[in-house]
Short mmCIF file of C-alpha atoms in Angstrom, two decimals:
data_model
loop_
_atom_site.label_atom_id
_atom_site.label_comp_id
_atom_site.label_asym_id
_atom_site.label_seq_id
_atom_site.Cartn_x
_atom_site.Cartn_y
_atom_site.Cartn_z
CA UNK E 252 172.16 66.55 112.82
CA UNK E 253 171.81 63.19 111.91
CA UNK E 254 171.19 60.40 114.90
CA UNK E 255 171.42 57.62 112.49
CA UNK E 256 174.21 55.14 113.56
CA UNK E 257 177.95 55.89 112.32
CA UNK E 258 179.02 53.34 110.11
CA UNK E 259 182.39 52.30 110.93
CA UNK E 260 184.99 50.53 108.86
CA UNK E 261 187.41 48.00 111.07
CA UNK E 262 190.34 47.87 108.75
CA UNK E 263 192.38 44.66 109.28
CA UNK E 264 195.79 45.61 108.34
CA UNK E 265 197.82 42.65 108.50
CA UNK E 266 197.62 39.61 106.17
CA UNK E 267 200.33 37.37 107.46
CA UNK E 268 199.24 33.82 108.33
CA UNK E 269 198.96 33.00 112.01
CA UNK E 270 198.53 36.76 112.58
CA UNK E 271 198.11 38.22 116.13
CA UNK E 272 195.60 40.63 114.42
CA UNK E 273 192.70 38.29 114.39
CA UNK E 274 192.78 38.37 118.66
CA UNK E 275 193.27 42.18 118.64
CA UNK E 276 190.58 42.85 115.92
CA UNK E 277 187.81 40.53 117.45
CA UNK E 278 188.15 42.09 121.21
CA UNK E 279 187.97 45.79 119.49
CA UNK E 280 184.79 44.97 117.41
CA UNK E 281 183.34 43.17 120.51
CA UNK E 282 184.00 46.86 121.99
CA UNK E 283 181.82 48.49 119.20
CA UNK E 284 178.99 45.95 119.32
CA UNK E 285 178.37 47.14 122.87
CA UNK E 286 177.71 50.78 121.43
CA UNK E 287 174.18 51.47 119.89
CA UNK E 288 175.39 54.73 118.18
CA UNK E 289 177.78 52.70 115.89
CA UNK E 290 177.64 50.03 113.13
CA UNK E 291 180.97 47.75 112.31
CA UNK E 292 181.67 46.82 108.88
CA UNK E 293 184.62 44.95 108.91
CA UNK E 294 187.38 45.48 105.86
CA UNK E 295 189.62 42.59 106.46
CA UNK E 296 192.80 42.70 103.62
CA UNK E 297 193.08 38.75 104.23
CA UNK E 298 189.49 38.58 102.35
CA UNK E 299 190.16 36.35 98.99
CA UNK E 300 187.91 38.74 97.36
CA UNK E 301 190.00 41.80 98.72
CA UNK E 302 193.13 40.07 97.92
CA UNK E 303 192.31 39.52 94.48
CA UNK E 304 191.25 43.06 93.94
CA UNK E 305 194.68 44.46 95.16
CA UNK E 306 196.54 42.08 93.01
CA UNK E 307 195.31 44.53 90.11
CA UNK E 308 196.87 47.30 91.11
CA UNK E 309 200.23 45.17 91.00
CA UNK E 310 199.07 43.16 87.71
CA UNK E 311 196.33 45.35 85.93
CA UNK E 312 195.73 42.88 82.97
CA UNK E 313 191.91 43.31 84.02
CA UNK E 314 189.36 43.03 86.68
CA UNK E 315 186.53 40.49 86.55
CA UNK E 316 183.50 41.61 86.35
CA UNK E 317 182.40 40.67 89.83
CA UNK E 318 185.58 42.19 91.34
CA UNK E 319 184.77 43.90 94.96
CA UNK E 320 184.87 47.32 95.33
CA UNK E 321 187.25 48.41 98.20
CA UNK E 322 186.51 52.00 96.76
CA UNK E 323 182.82 51.94 97.35
CA UNK E 324 182.90 50.06 100.73
CA UNK E 325 184.93 52.99 102.02
CA UNK E 326 182.95 55.39 100.23
CA UNK E 327 180.20 54.36 101.93
CA UNK E 328 181.56 54.34 105.48
CA UNK E 329 181.24 57.33 107.81
CA UNK E 330 184.42 56.76 109.66
CA UNK E 331 187.18 54.32 110.03
CA UNK E 332 189.32 52.24 112.97
CA UNK E 333 192.72 50.81 111.52
CA UNK E 334 194.34 47.71 113.27
CA UNK E 335 197.83 47.65 112.64
CA UNK E 336 200.88 46.06 113.97
CA UNK E 337 204.37 47.39 113.63
CA UNK E 338 206.63 45.57 111.06
CA UNK E 339 209.86 46.94 111.30
CA UNK E 340 209.26 49.94 112.66
CA UNK E 341 206.25 50.41 110.14
CA UNK E 342 203.07 49.53 108.95
CA UNK E 343 202.51 46.42 106.79
CA UNK E 344 202.67 46.89 103.07
CA UNK E 345 199.41 45.57 102.52
CA UNK E 346 198.05 48.20 104.67
CA UNK E 347 199.84 51.00 101.95
CA UNK E 348 198.45 49.37 99.11
CA UNK E 349 194.86 49.38 100.51
CA UNK E 350 195.09 52.85 101.58
CA UNK E 351 196.55 54.13 98.16
CA UNK E 352 194.17 51.88 96.19
CA UNK E 353 191.24 54.31 97.32
CA UNK E 354 191.61 58.06 97.31
CA UNK E 355 188.68 60.74 97.44
CA UNK E 356 186.36 58.54 99.55
CA UNK E 357 189.11 58.92 102.74
CA UNK E 358 188.44 62.60 102.34
CA UNK E 359 186.90 64.31 105.43
CA UNK E 360 186.46 61.04 107.64
CA UNK E 361 187.79 60.32 111.09
CA UNK E 362 190.48 57.59 111.29
CA UNK E 363 191.30 56.20 114.68
CA UNK E 364 194.16 53.63 115.25
CA UNK E 365 194.18 50.27 117.47
CA UNK E 366 198.24 49.09 117.09
CA UNK E 367 200.14 46.33 118.77
CA UNK E 368 203.56 45.31 118.52
CA UNK E 369 206.81 44.69 120.61
CA UNK E 370 207.93 47.37 123.13
CA UNK E 371 206.72 50.01 121.11
CA UNK E 372 202.99 48.58 120.90
CA UNK E 373 202.71 49.60 117.30
CA UNK E 374 202.97 53.35 117.82
CA UNK E 375 205.84 54.14 115.24
CA UNK E 376 203.72 52.49 112.76
CA UNK E 377 200.74 55.08 113.94
CA UNK E 378 202.79 57.88 113.32
CA UNK E 379 203.61 57.13 109.70
CA UNK E 380 200.21 56.14 109.20
CA UNK E 381 198.91 59.82 110.31
CA UNK E 382 201.24 61.27 107.73
CA UNK E 383 199.66 59.33 104.85
CA UNK E 384 196.15 60.07 106.03
CA UNK E 385 196.89 63.86 106.12
CA UNK E 386 197.83 63.61 102.87
CA UNK E 387 194.44 62.27 102.11
CA UNK E 388 192.36 64.89 103.73
CA UNK E 389 191.38 62.56 106.64
CA UNK E 390 191.11 63.18 110.26
CA UNK E 391 193.26 61.37 112.27
CA UNK E 392 192.35 60.43 116.04
CA UNK E 393 194.97 61.86 118.62
CA UNK E 394 193.92 58.98 121.30
CA UNK E 395 194.77 55.61 120.25
CA UNK E 396 194.50 51.88 121.91
CA UNK E 397 197.88 50.22 121.88
CA UNK E 398 199.42 46.87 123.04
CA UNK E 399 202.70 46.89 123.88
CA UNK E 400 204.33 43.26 123.85
CA UNK E 401 200.87 42.05 122.70
CA UNK E 402 201.29 38.59 122.64
CA UNK E 403 201.73 39.06 126.62
CA UNK E 404 198.34 41.25 126.88
CA UNK E 405 195.74 38.59 126.22
CA UNK E 406 194.26 35.22 127.76
CA UNK E 407 194.00 32.01 125.92
CA UNK E 408 190.18 33.36 125.11
CA UNK E 409 191.63 36.70 123.12
CA UNK E 410 190.79 38.80 125.93
CA UNK E 411 193.06 41.35 127.15
CA UNK E 412 194.47 40.76 130.63
CA UNK E 413 193.56 44.22 131.74
CA UNK E 414 190.09 44.02 130.41
CA UNK E 415 189.28 47.47 132.27
CA UNK E 416 191.62 49.62 130.97
CA UNK E 417 191.56 48.32 127.53
CA UNK E 418 188.20 48.97 127.93
CA UNK E 419 188.59 52.31 128.93
CA UNK E 420 190.80 53.29 125.99
CA UNK E 421 188.76 51.86 123.76
CA UNK E 422 185.70 54.02 124.72
CA UNK E 423 187.87 57.00 124.81
CA UNK E 424 188.94 56.40 121.12
CA UNK E 425 185.30 55.41 120.14
CA UNK E 426 183.89 58.24 121.86
CA UNK E 427 186.31 61.02 119.81
CA UNK E 428 185.32 58.61 116.88
CA UNK E 429 181.88 59.70 117.41
CA UNK E 430 182.03 63.29 117.48
CA UNK E 431 184.44 63.64 114.38
CA UNK E 432 182.46 61.01 112.70
CA UNK E 433 178.82 62.85 113.31
CA UNK E 434 180.47 66.18 112.64
CA UNK E 435 182.14 65.67 109.63
CA UNK E 436 179.25 63.13 108.32
CA UNK E 437 176.84 66.25 108.73
CA UNK E 438 179.67 68.69 107.30
CA UNK E 439 179.39 66.69 103.93
CA UNK E 440 176.06 66.73 103.81
CA UNK E 441 175.91 70.39 104.49
CA UNK E 442 178.55 71.09 102.05
CA UNK E 443 180.48 68.54 100.11
CA UNK E 444 184.40 68.37 100.81
CA UNK E 445 186.38 69.83 97.89
CA UNK E 446 189.82 69.37 99.40
#
């Protein structure tokens, strides 16, 4: 069993100007960074290079030679945490586009969720994402971190008002991600997943 730190992709799914995702993701990344069993690799869908790459799915007139490789980035990671808002009872179109743009690189890897929104805290978006990732042969984690009425849950410094409770929820999610990430990484190394 490999003891090397897991390479965890934090996929920030919102691309809206003024998005609340920045507060949520900065806090969650700080929780991962407290651990020595994981390395954080941020995949922010608002990165200009990713925006350009994903535009090619809508206008496939040719990729520039130095196009960033979303598939290569996803393929090189051991697991993921998707940070998603809930927009109109669902997840953002930008997130669906990015997920569908990659295929086999998701297989046999764990995916956790941090969601935020209004009364439902993004949970309706998460339930839809579970169906999408199941089709891609990814393993979704049971426990999530969810922020109901998210804009009321953080202080001016971007810290959760219930920092202790949020840290406990994050620890549960990250412990599950560690178990599944190591188990699946070792499994893929021993026997490549055919799916």
